[in-house]
Coordinates of C-alpha atoms in Angstrom, one line a residue:
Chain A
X600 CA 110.8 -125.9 128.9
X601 CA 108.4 -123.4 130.4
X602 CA 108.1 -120.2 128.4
X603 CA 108.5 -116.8 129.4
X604 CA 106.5 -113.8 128.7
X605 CA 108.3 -110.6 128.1
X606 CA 106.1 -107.4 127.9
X607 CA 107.4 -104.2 125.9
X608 CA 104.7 -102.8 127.9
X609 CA 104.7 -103.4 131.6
X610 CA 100.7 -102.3 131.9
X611 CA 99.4 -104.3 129.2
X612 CA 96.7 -106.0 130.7
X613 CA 97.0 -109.3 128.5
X614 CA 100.1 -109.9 130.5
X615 CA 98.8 -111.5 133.5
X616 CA 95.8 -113.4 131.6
X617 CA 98.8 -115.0 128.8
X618 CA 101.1 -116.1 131.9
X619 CA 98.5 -117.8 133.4
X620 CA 96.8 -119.6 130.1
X621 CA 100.5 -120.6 128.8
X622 CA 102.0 -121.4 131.7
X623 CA 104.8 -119.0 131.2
X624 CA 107.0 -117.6 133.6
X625 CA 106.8 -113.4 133.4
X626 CA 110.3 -111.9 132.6
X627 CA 111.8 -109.0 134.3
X628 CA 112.9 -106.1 131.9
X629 CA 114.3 -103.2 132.4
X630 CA 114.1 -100.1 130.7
X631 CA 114.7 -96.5 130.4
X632 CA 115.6 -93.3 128.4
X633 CA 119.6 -92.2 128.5
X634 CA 119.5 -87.9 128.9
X635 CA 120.5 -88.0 124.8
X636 CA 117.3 -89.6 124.3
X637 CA 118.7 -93.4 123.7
X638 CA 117.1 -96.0 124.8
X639 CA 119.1 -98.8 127.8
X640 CA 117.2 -102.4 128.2
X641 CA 118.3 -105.2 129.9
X642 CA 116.8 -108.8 130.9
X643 CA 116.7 -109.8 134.0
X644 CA 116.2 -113.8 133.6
X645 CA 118.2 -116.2 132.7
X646 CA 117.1 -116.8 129.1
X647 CA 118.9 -119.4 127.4
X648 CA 117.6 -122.5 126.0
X649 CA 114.1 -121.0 126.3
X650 CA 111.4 -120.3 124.4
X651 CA 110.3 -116.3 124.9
X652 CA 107.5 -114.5 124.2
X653 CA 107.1 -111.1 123.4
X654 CA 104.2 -109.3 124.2
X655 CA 104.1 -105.4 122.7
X656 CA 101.3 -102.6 122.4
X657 CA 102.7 -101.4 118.6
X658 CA 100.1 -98.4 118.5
X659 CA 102.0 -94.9 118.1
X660 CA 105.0 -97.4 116.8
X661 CA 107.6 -95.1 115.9
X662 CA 109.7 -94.5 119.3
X663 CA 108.7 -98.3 120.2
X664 CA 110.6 -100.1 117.4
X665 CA 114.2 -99.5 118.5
X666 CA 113.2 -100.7 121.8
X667 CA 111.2 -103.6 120.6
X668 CA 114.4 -104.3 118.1
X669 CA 116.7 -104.1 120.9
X670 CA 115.1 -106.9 123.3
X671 CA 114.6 -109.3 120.2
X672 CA 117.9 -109.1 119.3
X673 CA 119.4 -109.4 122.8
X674 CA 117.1 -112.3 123.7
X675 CA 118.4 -114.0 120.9
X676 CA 122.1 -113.4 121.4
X677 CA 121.3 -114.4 125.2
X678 CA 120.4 -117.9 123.8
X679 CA 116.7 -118.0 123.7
X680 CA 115.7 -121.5 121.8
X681 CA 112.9 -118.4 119.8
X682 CA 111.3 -115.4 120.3
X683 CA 107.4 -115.3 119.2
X684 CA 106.2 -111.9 119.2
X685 CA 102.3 -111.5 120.2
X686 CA 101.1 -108.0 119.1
X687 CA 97.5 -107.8 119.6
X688 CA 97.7 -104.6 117.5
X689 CA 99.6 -104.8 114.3
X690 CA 101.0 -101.1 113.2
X691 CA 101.6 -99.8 109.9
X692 CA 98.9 -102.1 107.7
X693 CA 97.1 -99.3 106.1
X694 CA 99.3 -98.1 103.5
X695 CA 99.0 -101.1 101.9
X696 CA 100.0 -99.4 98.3
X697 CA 101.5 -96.5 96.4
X698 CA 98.6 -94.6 96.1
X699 CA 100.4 -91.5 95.0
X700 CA 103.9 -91.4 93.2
X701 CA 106.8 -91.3 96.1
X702 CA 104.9 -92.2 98.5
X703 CA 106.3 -95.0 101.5
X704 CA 105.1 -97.9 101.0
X705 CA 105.1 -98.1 104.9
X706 CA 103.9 -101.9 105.8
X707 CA 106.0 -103.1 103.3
X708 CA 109.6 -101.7 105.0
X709 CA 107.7 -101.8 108.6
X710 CA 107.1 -106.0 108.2
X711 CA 110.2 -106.4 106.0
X712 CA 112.4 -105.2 109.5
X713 CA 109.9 -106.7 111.9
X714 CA 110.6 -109.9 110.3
X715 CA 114.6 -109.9 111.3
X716 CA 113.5 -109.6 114.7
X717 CA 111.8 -112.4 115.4
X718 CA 110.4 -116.1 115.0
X719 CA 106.5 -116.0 114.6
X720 CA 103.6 -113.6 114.8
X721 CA 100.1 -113.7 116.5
X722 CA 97.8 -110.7 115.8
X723 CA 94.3 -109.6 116.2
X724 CA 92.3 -108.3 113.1
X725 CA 95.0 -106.2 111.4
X726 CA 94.1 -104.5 108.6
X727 CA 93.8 -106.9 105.9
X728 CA 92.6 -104.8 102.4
X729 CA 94.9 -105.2 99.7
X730 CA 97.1 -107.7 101.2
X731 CA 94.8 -110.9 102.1
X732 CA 97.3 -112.7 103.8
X733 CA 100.1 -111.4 106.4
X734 CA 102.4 -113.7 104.4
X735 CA 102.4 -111.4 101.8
X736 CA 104.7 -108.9 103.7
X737 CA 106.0 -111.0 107.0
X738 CA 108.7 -113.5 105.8
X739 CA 108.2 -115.1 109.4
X740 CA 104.8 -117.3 110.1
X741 CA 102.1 -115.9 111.6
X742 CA 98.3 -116.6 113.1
X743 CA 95.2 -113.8 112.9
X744 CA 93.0 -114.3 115.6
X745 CA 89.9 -112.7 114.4
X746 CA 87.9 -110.8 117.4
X747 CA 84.7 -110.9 116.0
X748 CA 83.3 -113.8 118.0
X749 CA 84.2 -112.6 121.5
X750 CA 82.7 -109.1 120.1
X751 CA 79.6 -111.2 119.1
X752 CA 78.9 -113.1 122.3
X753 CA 79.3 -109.9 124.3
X754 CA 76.9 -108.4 122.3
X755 CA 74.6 -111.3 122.2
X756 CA 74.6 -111.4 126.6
X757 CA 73.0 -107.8 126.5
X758 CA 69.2 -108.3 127.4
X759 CA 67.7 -105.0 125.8
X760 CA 67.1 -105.0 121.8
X761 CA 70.1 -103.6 119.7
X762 CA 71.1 -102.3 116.8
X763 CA 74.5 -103.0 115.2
X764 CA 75.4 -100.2 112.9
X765 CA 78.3 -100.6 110.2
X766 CA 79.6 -97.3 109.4
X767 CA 80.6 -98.0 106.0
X768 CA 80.1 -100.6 103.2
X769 CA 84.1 -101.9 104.3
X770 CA 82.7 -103.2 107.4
X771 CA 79.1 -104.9 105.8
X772 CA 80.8 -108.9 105.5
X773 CA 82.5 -108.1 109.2
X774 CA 78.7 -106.3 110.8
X775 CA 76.8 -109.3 109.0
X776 CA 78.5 -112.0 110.7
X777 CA 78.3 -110.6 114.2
X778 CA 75.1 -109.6 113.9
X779 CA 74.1 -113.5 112.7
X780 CA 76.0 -114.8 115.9
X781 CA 74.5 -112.3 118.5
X782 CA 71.0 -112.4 117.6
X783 CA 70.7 -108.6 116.9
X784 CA 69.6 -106.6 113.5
X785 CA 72.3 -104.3 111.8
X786 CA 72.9 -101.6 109.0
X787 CA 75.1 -100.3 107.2
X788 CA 76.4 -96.6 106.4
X789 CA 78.2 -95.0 103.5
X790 CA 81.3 -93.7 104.4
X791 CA 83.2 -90.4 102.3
X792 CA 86.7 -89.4 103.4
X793 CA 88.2 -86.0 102.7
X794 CA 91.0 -86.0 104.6
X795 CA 92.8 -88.1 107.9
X796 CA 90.3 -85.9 109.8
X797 CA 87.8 -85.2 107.7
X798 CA 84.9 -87.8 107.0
X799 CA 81.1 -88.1 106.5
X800 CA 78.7 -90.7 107.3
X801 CA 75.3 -91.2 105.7
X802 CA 72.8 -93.9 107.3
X803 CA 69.9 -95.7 106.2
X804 CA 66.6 -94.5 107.4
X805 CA 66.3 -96.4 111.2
X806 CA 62.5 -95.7 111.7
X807 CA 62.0 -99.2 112.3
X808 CA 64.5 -99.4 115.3
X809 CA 63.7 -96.1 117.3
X810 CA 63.0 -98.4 120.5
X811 CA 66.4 -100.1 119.9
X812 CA 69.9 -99.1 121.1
X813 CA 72.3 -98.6 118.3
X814 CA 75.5 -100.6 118.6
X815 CA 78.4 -98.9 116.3
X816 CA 80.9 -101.6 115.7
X817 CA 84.3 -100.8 114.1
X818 CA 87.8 -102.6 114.1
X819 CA 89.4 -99.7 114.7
X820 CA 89.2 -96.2 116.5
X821 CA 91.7 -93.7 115.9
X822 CA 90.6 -90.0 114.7
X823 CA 87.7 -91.3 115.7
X824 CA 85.5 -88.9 113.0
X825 CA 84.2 -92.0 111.6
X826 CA 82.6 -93.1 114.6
X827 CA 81.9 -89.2 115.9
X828 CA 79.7 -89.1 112.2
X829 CA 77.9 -92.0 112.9
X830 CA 77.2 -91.3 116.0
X831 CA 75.6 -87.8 114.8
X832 CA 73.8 -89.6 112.1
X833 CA 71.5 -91.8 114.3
X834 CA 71.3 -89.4 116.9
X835 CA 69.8 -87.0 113.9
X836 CA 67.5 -89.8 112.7
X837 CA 66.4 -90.0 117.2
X838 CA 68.1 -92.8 117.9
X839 CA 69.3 -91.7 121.5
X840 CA 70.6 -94.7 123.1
X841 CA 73.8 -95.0 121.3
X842 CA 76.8 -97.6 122.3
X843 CA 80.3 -98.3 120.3
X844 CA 82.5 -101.3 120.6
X845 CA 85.4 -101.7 118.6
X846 CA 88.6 -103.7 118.7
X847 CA 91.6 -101.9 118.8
X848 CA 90.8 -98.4 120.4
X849 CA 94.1 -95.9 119.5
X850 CA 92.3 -92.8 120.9
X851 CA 93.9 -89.5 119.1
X852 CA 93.3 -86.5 119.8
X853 CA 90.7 -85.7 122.3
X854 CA 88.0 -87.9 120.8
X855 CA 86.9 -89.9 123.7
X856 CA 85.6 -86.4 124.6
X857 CA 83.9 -85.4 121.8
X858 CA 82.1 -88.6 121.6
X859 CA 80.7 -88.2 125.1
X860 CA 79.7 -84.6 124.4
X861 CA 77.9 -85.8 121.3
X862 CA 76.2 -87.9 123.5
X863 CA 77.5 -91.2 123.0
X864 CA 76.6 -93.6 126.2
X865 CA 79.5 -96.5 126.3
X866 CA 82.4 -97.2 125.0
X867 CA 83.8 -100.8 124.6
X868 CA 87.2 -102.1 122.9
X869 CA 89.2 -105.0 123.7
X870 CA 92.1 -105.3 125.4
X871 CA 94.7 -105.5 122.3
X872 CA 95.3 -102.1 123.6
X873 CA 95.5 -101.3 127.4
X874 CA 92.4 -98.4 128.0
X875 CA 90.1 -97.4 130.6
X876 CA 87.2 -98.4 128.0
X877 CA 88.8 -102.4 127.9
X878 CA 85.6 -104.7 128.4
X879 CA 86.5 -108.0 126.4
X880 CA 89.8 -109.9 127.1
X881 CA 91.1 -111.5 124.3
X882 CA 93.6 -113.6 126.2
X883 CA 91.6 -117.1 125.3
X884 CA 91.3 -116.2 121.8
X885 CA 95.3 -115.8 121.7
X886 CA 96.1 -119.2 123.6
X887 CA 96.1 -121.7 120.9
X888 CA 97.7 -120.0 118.5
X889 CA 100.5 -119.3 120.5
X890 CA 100.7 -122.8 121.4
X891 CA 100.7 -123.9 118.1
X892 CA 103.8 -121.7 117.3
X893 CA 105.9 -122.6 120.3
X894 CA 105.4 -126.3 119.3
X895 CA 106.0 -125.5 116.2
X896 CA 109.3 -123.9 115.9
Chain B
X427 CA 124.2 -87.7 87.3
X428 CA 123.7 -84.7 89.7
X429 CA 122.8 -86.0 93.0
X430 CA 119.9 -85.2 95.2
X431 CA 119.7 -84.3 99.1
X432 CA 117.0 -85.5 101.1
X433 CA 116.7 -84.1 104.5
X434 CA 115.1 -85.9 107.4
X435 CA 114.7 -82.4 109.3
X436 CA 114.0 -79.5 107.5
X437 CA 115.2 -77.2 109.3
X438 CA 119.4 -79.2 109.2
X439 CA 121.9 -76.3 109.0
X440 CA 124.2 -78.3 106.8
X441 CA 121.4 -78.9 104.2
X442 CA 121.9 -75.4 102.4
X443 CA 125.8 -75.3 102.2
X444 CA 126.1 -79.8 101.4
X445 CA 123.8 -79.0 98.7
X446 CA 125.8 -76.0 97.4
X447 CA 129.6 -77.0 97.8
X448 CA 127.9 -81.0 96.3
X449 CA 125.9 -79.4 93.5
X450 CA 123.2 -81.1 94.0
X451 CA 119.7 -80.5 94.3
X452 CA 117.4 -80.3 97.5
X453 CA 114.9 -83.2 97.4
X454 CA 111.5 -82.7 98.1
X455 CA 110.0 -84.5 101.0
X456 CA 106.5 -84.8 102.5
X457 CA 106.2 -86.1 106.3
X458 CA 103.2 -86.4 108.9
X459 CA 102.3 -88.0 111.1
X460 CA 98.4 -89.5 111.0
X461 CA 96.5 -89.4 113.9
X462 CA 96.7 -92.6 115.2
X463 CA 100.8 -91.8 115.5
X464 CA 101.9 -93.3 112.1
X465 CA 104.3 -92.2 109.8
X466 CA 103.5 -90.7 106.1
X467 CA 105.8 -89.9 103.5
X468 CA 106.4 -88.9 100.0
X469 CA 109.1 -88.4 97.7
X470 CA 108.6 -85.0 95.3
X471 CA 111.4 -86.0 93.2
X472 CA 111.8 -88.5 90.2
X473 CA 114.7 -90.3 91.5
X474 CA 115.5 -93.0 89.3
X475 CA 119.1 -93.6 88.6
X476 CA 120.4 -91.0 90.6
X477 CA 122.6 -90.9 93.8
X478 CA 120.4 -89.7 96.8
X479 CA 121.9 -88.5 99.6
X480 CA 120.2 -88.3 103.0
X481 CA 120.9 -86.0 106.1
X482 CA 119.6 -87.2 109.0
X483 CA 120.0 -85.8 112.4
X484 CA 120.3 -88.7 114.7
X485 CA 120.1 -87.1 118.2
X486 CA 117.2 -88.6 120.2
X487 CA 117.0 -91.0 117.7
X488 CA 114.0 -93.6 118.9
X489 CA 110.9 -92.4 116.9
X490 CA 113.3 -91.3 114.2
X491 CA 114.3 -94.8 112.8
X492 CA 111.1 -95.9 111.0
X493 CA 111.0 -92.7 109.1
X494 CA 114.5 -93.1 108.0
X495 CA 113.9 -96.7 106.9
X496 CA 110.6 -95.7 105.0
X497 CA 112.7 -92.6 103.2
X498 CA 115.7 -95.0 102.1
X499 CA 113.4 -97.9 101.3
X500 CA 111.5 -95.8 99.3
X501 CA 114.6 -94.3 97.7
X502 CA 115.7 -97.7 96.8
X503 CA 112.2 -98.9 95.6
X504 CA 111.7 -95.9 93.4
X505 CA 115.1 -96.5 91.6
X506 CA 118.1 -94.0 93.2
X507 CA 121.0 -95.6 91.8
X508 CA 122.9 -95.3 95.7
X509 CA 121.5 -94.1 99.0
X510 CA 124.5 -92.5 101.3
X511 CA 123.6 -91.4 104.6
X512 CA 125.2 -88.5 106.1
X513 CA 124.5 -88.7 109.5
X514 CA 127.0 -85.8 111.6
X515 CA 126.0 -87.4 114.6
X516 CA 125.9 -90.9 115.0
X517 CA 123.5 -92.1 117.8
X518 CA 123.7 -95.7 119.6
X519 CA 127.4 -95.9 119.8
X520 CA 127.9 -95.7 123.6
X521 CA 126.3 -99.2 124.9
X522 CA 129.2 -100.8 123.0
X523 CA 129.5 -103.9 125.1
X524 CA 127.1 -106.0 127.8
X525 CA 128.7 -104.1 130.8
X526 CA 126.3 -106.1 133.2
X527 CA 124.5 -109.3 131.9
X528 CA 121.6 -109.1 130.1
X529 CA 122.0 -105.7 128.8
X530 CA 121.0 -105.0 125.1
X531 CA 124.2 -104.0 123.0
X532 CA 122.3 -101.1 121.2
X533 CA 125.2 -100.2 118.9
X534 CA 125.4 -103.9 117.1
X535 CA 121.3 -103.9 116.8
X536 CA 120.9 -100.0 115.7
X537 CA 123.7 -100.6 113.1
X538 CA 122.7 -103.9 111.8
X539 CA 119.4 -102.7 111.3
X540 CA 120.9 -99.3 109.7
X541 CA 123.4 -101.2 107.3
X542 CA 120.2 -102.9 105.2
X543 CA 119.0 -99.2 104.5
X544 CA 122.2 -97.5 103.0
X545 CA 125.2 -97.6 101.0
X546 CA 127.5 -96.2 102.8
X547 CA 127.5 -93.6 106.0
X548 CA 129.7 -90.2 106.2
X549 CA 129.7 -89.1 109.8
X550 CA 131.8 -87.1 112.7
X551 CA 133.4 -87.9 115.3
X552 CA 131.2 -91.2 116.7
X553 CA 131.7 -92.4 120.1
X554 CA 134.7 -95.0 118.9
X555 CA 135.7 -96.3 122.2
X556 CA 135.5 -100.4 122.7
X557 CA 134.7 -100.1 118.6
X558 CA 138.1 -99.0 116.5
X559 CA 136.4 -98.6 113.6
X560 CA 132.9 -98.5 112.7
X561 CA 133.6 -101.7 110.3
X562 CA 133.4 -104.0 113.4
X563 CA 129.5 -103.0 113.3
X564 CA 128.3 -101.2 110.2
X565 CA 128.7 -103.2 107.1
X566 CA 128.5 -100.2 104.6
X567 CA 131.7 -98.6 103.7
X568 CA 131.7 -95.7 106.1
X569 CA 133.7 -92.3 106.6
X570 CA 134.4 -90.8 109.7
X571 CA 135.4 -87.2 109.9
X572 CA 137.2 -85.6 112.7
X573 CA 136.0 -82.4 113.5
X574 CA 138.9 -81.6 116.0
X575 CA 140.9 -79.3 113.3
X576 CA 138.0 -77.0 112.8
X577 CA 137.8 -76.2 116.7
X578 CA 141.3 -76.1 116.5
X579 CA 141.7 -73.6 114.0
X580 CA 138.1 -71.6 115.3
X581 CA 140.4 -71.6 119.1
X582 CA 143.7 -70.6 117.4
X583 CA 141.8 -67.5 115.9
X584 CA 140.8 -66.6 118.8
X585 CA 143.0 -62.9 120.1
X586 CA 142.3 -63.5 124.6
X587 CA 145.0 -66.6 125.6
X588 CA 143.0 -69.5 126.3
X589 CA 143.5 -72.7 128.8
X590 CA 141.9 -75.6 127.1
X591 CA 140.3 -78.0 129.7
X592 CA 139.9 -81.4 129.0
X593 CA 137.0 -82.8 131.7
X594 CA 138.3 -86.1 131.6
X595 CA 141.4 -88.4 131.0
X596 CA 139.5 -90.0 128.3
X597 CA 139.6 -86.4 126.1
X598 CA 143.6 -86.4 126.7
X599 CA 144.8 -86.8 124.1
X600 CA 142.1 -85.2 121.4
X601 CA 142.5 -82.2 123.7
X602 CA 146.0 -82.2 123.3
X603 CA 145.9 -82.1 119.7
X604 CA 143.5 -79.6 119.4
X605 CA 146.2 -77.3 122.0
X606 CA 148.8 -78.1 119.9
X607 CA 146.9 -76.9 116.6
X608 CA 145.3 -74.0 117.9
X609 CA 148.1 -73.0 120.1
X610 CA 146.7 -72.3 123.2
X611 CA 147.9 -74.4 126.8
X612 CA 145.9 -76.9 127.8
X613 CA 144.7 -79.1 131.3
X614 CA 142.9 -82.5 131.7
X615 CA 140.7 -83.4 134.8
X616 CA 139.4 -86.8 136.3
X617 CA 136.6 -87.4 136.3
X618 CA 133.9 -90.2 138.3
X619 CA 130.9 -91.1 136.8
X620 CA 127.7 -93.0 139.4
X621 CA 125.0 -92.4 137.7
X622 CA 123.6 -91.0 134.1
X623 CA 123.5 -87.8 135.8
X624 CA 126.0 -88.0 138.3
X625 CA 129.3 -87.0 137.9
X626 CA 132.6 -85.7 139.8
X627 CA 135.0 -84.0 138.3
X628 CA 138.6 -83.0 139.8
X629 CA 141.2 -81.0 137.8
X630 CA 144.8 -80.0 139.1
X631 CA 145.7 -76.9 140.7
X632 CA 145.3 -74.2 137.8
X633 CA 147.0 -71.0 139.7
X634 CA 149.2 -70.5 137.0
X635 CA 146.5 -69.6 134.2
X636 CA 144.2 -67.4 136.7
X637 CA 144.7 -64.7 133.8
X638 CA 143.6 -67.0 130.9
X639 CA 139.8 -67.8 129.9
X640 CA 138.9 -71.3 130.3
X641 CA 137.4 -73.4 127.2
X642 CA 135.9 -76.6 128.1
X643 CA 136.6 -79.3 125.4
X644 CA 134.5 -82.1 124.8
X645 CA 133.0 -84.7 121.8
X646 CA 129.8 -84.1 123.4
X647 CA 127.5 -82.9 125.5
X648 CA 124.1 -84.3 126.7
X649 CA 122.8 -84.1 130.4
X650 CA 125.8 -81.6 130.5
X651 CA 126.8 -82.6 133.9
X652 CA 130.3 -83.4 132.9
X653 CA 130.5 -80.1 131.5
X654 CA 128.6 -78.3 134.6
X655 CA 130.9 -80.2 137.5
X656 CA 134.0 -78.7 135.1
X657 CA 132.2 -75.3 135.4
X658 CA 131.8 -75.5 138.9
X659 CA 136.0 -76.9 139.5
X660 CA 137.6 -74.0 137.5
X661 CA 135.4 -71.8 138.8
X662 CA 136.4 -72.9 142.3
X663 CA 139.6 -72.4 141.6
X664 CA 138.8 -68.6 140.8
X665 CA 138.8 -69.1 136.8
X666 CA 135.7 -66.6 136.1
X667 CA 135.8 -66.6 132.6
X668 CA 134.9 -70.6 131.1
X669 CA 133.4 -70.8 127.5
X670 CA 132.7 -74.6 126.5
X671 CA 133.0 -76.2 123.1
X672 CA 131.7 -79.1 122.3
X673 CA 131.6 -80.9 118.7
X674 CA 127.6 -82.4 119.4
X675 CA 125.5 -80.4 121.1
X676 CA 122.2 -82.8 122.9
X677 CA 121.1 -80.5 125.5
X678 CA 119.2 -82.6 127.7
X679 CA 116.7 -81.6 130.4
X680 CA 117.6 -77.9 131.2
X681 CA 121.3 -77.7 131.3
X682 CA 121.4 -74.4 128.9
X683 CA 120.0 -72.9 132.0
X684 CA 122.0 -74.4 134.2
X685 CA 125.2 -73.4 132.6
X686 CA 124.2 -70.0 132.5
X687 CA 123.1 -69.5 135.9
X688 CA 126.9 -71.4 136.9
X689 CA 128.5 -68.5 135.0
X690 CA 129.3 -70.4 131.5
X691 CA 130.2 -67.0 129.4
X692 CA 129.7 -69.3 125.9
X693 CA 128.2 -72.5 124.7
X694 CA 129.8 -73.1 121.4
X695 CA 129.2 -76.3 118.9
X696 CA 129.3 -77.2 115.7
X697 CA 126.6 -77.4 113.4
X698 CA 126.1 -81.9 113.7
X699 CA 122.9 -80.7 115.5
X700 CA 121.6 -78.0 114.6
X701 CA 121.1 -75.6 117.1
X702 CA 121.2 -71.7 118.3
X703 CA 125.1 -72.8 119.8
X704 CA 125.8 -73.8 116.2
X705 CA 129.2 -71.8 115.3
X706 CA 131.4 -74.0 113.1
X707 CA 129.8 -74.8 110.0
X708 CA 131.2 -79.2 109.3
X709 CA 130.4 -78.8 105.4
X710 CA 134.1 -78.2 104.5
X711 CA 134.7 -81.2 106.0
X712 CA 132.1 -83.2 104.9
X713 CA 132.5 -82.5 101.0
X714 CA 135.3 -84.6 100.3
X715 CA 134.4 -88.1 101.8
X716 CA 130.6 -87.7 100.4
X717 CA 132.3 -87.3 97.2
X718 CA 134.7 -90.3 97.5
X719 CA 131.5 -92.4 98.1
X720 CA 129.5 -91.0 95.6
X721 CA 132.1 -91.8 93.0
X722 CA 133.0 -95.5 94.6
X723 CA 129.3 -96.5 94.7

């Protein structure tokens, strides 16, 4: 039976792209706020016997999991035959341990309730550090598409000479590979952090690649400081031609400002999260995986 | 063991006087929020083997959940020997059947995915209307507590005679109880409902109370529409002086204002939510039933 493809999200631009690879008919969902601040959904498709898909944007997750909860649940009480979720962006990785007594153990309770929701899981590059496997924390099965290659053969169509720059000794294995596959030389920084805000970024000396545009490559912007150091670093060592391309862009604060006022030329993410600075569509990284699980269950 | 009170808001009215009439001691919590939208938080306390009790305003209640979960997950991790929730207003109680097909039941999904984080619930006056008891969706042992004899008596003190003005056929008979406790006469309109936010409401011909001051009755109030087409009728009927009572006070959009400018002489509510209406404190009613649970758990 021909799946269909609900979106949490209704500007997510993987929407269109997934419908077409999979086949899959788009659902109709409606949604909106009650005055009290309660959320009202309802599904407008016929649903039972089916296999569904849910596609959801799970950056700034807090007001989106009651919603998210809500259309699992009723697509499964409606009869659907499973409900895969596809979150491009997996939220609440990072706390991945109790670093100080008390604290939440967030990704722990997050993927211990996410896991009553739904069938399966397909997700691009979460963050993986203390937990190597999603396994570890999902009690549902799940694929990680790793973005890297798309990142890499982007990268490796540019014509003039680049330099990939690592911002921190975290991201040397991840640099290395996409460096090797695009053809281009790369460094990496040292990275201190302070504070969610506060961070500092030291960098090799780059004499040897002043003619070269510098390349910062991260899975992930959010405060974006990391990136906003780097960025000062190479400009202080005269590299002036500086690009970033990361994964999942979050964007907080004003940073997509500051990075241009620093002087920062381009900036490229993927389209796990819908942005104006989307250049590389994941969609055919995402298409066998999720074929395999719709098989599969 | 002496128990311990969390509080999901600071700033909860009830905190100071539960803690107080409970004897137990405040808990100390750390929240933020990181940049990329995420919750943090830490427990101050050493919690193992006591009872924990949590307060937890549930008004607008979507980006609220996760941090509940991670506080009562935590509580449970780090060793509290119960976790009660005492929630005075319950949210996600209204969408209590599929009125058109396809529509999410929110209740059933908010409170299966509430029952896995607590050991029981202690709350006022919930939206029990297709639900007869909270059993048929929570599967904690729960209390709830009727706050209709503390407006009663609060009316009943009051000296100026009073026509108590139920805005719908629905509030009959809790408005009739409250009249009889308290005293004072009382009326019940009809009331049509097309639309979240639009409402008609009729009420019968009031000549014989044009001396009294009308008090508007209700469990709730959220866009306050109810509550302003009730205004607008007894003031039509040349009623000038209307106070309104209500046991949970929402306040949606900017119907404070709008009340005011429509000649509402007094908002009053009880403390469920805290907020500048707040005039009758719930703790006395609470004690009891938290101590029943604490004692059964």
């Amino acid at each position: 039976m021909m799946p269909l493809l609900f979106s949490l999200d209704d500007a997510h631009s993987l929407r269109t792209p997934l419908c077409r690879g999979l086949n899959a008919d788009a659902g109709r969902l409606e949604r909106r706020r009650f005055p009290d601040g309660e959320s009202y959904l309802r599904i407008h498709n016929e649903v039972t016997g089916r296999p569904v898909l849910v596609l959801a944007d799970l950056s700034r997750p807090d007001d989106k999991f009651l919603p998210l909860s809500f259309l699992c649940d009723t697509l499964r009480e409606l009869g659907a035959s499973q409900v895969g979720l596809i979150a491009p962006y997996l939220c609440y990785m990072r706390q991945d341990d109790r670093f100080h007594a008390g604290e939440a153990v967030t990704s722990r309770t997050f993927a211990r309730l996410l896991s009553t929701q739904i069938d399966w899981l397909v997700t691009v590059d979460p963050h993986l550090h203390r937990y190597h496997r999603l396994d570890e924390i999902y009690r549902v099965p799940s694929t990680v598409v790793q973005a890297a290659p798309l990142l890499a053969d982007w990268l490796g169509e540019r014509q003039d000479p680049l330099l990939l720059v690592g911002p921190d000794a975290e991201s040397e294995q991840w640099v290395a590979k996409i460096a090797a596959r695009s053809g281009h030389d790369y460094v990496v920084g040292s990275k201190v952090r302070s504070g969610d805000r506060q961070v500092a970024v030291q960098l090799p000396d780059l004499s040897a690649w002043h003619q070269h545009t510098a390349v910062i490559i991260d899975d992930v912007i959010s405060s974006g400081q990391t990136v906003l150091r780097c960025l000062q670093a190479l400009r202080a060592q005269g590299l002036n031609r500086v690009d970033c391309a990361v994964i999942h862009g979050l964007f907080a604060d004003d940073i997509e400002q500051q990075l241009t006022d620093n002087g920062l030329r381009r900036l490229i993410t993927t389209n796990a999260i819908a942005h104006p600075s989307n250049a590389i569509d994941l969609s055919p990284l995402l298409l066998a995986p999720i074929r395999k699980h719709l098989a599969a269950s």
